[in-house]
CSV table of C-alpha atoms in Angstrom, one decimal:
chain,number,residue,atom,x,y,z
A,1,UNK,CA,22.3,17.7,18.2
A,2,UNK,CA,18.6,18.6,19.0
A,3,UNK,CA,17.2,15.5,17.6
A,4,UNK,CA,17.3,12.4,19.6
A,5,UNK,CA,17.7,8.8,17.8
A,6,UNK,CA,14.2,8.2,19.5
A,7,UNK,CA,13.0,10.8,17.6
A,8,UNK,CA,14.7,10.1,14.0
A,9,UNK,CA,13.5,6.7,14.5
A,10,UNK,CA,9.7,7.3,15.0
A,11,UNK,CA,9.9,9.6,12.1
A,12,UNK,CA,11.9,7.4,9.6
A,13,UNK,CA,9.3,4.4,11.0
A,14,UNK,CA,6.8,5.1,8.6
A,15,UNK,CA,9.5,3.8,5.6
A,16,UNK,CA,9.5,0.2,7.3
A,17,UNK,CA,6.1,-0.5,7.7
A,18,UNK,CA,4.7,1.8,10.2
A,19,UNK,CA,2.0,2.9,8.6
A,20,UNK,CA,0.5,-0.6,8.9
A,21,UNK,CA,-2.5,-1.1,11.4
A,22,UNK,CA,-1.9,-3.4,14.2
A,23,UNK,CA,-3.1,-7.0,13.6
A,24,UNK,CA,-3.8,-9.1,16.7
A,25,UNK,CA,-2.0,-12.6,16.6
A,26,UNK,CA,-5.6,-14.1,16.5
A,27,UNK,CA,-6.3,-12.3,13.0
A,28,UNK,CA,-3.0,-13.1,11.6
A,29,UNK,CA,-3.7,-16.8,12.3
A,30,UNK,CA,-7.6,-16.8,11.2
A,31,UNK,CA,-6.1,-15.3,8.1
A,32,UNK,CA,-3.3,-16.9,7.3
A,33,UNK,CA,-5.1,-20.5,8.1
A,34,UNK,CA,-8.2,-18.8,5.8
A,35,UNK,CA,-5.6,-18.3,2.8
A,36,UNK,CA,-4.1,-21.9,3.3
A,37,UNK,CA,-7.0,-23.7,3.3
A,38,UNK,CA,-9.1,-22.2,0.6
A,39,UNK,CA,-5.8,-22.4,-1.1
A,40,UNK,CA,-5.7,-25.3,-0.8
A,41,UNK,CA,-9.2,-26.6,-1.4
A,42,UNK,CA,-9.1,-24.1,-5.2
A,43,UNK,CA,-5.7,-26.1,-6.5
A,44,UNK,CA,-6.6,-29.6,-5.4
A,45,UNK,CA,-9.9,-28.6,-7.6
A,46,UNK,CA,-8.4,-27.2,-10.3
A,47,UNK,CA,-5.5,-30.1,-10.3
A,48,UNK,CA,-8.7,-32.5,-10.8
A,49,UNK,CA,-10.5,-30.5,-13.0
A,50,UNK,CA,-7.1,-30.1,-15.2
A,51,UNK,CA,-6.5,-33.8,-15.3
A,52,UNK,CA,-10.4,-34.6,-15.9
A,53,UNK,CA,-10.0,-32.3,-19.4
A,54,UNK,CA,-6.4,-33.4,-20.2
A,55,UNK,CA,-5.2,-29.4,-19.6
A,56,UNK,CA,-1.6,-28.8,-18.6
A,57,UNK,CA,-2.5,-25.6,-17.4
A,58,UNK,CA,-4.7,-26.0,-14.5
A,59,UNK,CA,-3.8,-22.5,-11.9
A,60,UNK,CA,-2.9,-18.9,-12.2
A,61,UNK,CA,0.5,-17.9,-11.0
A,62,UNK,CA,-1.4,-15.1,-9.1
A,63,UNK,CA,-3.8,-16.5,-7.7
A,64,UNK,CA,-1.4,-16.3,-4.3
A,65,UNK,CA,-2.0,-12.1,-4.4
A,66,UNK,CA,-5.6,-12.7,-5.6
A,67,UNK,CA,-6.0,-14.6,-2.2
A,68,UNK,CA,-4.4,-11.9,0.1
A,69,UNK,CA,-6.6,-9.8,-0.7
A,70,UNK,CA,-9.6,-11.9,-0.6
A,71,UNK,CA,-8.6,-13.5,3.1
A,72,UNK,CA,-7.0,-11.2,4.7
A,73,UNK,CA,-8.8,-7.6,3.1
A,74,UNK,CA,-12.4,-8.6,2.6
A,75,UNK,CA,-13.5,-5.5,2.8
A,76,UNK,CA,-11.6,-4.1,0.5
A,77,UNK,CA,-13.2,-3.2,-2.8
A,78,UNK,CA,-10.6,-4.8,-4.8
A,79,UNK,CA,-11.4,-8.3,-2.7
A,80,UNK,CA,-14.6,-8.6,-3.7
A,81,UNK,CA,-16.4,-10.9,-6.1
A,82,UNK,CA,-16.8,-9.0,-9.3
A,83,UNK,CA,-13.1,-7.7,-9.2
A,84,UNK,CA,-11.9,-11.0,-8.1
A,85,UNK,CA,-13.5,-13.3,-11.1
A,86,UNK,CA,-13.9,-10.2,-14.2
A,87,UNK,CA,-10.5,-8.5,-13.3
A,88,UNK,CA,-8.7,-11.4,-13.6
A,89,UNK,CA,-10.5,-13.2,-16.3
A,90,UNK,CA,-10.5,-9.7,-18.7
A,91,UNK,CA,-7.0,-9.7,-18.1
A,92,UNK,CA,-6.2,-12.9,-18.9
A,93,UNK,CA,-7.9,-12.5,-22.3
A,94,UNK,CA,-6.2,-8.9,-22.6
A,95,UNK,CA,-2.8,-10.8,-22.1
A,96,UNK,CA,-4.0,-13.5,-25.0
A,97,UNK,CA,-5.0,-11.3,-27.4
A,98,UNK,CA,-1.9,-9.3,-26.8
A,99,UNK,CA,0.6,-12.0,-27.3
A,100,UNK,CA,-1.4,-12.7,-30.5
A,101,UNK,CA,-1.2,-9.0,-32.1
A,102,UNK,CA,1.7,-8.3,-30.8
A,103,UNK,CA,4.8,-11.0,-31.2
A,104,UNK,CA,8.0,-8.6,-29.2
A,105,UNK,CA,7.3,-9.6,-25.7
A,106,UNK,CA,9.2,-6.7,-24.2
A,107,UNK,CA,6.3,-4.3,-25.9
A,108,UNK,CA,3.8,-7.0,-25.3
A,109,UNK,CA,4.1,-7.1,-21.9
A,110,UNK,CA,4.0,-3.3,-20.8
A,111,UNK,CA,0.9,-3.1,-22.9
A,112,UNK,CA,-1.3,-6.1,-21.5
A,113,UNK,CA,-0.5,-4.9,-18.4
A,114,UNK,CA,-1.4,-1.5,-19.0
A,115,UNK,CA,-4.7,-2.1,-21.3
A,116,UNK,CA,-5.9,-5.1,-18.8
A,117,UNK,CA,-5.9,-1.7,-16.1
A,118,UNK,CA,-7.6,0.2,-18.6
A,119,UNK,CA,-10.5,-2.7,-18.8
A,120,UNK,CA,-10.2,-3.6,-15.5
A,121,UNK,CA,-11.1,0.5,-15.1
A,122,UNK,CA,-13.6,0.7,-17.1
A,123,UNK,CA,-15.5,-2.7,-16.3
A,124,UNK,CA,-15.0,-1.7,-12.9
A,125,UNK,CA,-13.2,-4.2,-11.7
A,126,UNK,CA,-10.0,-2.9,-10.3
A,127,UNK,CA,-8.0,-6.2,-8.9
A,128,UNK,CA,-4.1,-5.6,-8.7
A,129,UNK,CA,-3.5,-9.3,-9.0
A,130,UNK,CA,-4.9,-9.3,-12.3
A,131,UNK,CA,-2.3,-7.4,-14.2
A,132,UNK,CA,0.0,-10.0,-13.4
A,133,UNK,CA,-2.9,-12.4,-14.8
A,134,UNK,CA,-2.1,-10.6,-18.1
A,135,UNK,CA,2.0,-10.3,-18.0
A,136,UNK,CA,1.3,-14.4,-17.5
A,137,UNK,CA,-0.2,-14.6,-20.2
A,138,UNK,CA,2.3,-12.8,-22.7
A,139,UNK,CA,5.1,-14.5,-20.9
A,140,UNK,CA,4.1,-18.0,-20.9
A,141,UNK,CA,3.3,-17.2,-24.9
A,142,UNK,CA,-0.4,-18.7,-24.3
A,143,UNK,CA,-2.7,-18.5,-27.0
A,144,UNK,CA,-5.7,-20.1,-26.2
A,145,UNK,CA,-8.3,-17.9,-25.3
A,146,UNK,CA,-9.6,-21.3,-23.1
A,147,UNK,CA,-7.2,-20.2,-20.4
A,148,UNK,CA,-9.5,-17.2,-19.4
A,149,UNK,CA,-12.0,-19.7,-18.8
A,150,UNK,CA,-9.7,-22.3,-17.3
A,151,UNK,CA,-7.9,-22.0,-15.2
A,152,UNK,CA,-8.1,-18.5,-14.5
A,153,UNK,CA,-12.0,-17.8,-14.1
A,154,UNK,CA,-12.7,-20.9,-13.3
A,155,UNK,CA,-10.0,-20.8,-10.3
A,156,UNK,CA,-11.4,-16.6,-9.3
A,157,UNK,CA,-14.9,-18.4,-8.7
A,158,UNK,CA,-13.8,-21.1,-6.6
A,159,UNK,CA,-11.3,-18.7,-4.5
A,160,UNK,CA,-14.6,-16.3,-4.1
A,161,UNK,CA,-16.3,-19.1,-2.7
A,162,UNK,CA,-13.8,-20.5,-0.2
A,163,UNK,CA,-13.0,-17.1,0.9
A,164,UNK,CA,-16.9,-16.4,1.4
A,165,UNK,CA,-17.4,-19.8,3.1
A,166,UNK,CA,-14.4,-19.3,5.3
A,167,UNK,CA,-15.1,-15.9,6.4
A,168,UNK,CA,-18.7,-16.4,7.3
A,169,UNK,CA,-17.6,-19.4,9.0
A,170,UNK,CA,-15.0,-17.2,11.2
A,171,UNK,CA,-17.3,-14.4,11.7
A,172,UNK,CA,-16.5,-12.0,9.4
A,173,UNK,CA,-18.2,-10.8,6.4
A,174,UNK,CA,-17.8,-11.5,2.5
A,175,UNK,CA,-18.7,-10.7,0.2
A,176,UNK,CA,-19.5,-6.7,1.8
A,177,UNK,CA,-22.2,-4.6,0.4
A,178,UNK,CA,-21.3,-1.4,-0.3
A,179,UNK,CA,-21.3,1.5,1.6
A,180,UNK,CA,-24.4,3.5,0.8
C-alpha cells in the first residue's frame, strides 16, 4: 500500500470541513456574543412591537441564518443591508402571493422558493436566508401581505442595525462598500 492513512486523511479532509478558514477563539466569541445580543435586542423589539399592534406573528423563522451571515460574514455581499431587508422582504411577499394563487403546498412551495431567487436575482438582492422567508410563508398558509412588513422587514432593519452597531463597536466594519 503506497498511500499512508496520513495521506488519505488530508485528502478526504476537505469533505469534513477542511476547506473552512481558521477562526481564532477571539473571533468565534466576538461573533457568536455579536449574534446573541443583536438577537436578542431584534426579538425583544419585535415581541413589543407584536403585542403593541395585537399581531401574533411578531419574528421570522429565519432570521437565525439571516444573522449568521450578518455577524459573523460582514463582508459578504449577501450580509449586507439591501440583501438583508429587500431579499427577505420580496420573498416574503413572493411566499404570500404564492400561497394565494396557488392552494397545493407541495407545488407552492418549490415555486416561492424558486421565484423569490428569481427576484431576489433580479432586484439584486441575493440573501440565502430569504428563500426560507418564502417556504414560511406557504407553509404557515399566511395570507396577509402585512407579514412582509411585519415582522419580516421590520425585523431585517432592526437586525441590520444591531449588526452595524455591534461591529463598529468591535472594530470591524458594516455595512462594507463595495469593492471598486
Amino acid at each position: 500500500m503506497r498511500h499512508t492513512i496520513r495521506y488519505w486523511f488530508k485528502r478526504s479532509a476537505f469533505y469534513f470541513g477542511g476547506d473552512q478558514p481558521p477562526v481564532s477563539w477571539k473571533e468565534r466569541i466576538r461573533t457568536c456574543m455579536g449574534a446573541f445580543i443583536g438577537l436578542l435586542l431584534v426579538i425583544t423589539a419585535a415581541k413589543y412591537l407584536g403585542e403593541l399592534s395585537g399581531i401574533d406573528e411578531w419574528l421570522m423563522a429565519s432570521l437565525g441564518a439571516s444573522a449568521l451571515l450578518v455577524f459573523v460574514l460582514p463582508g459578504s455581499p449577501m450580509a449586507q443591508p439591501w440583501a438583508v431587508i429587500a431579499g427577505n422582504t420580496i420573498s416574503a411577499l413572493i411566499g404570500i402571493t404564492t400561497v394565494h394563487i396557488i392552494g397545493e403546498s407541495l407545488l407552492a412551495m418549490p415555486i416561492a422558493a424558486a421565484t423569490s431567487i428569481l427576484g431576489m436575482f433580479i432586484l439584486r438582492c441575493l440573501h440565502p436566508p430569504a428563500a426560507a422567508v418564502a417556504l414560511i410563508a406557504v407553509l404557515g398558509h399566511i395570507a396577509h401581505y402585512r407579514y412582509a412588513i411585519f415582522p419580516v422587514m421590520i425585523d431585517s432593519i432592526l437586525l441590520v442595525i444591531a449588526g452595524a452597531l455591534y461591529s463598529n463597536l468591535t472594530g470591524k466594519r458594516y455595512p462594507n462598500k463595495p469593492a471598486k
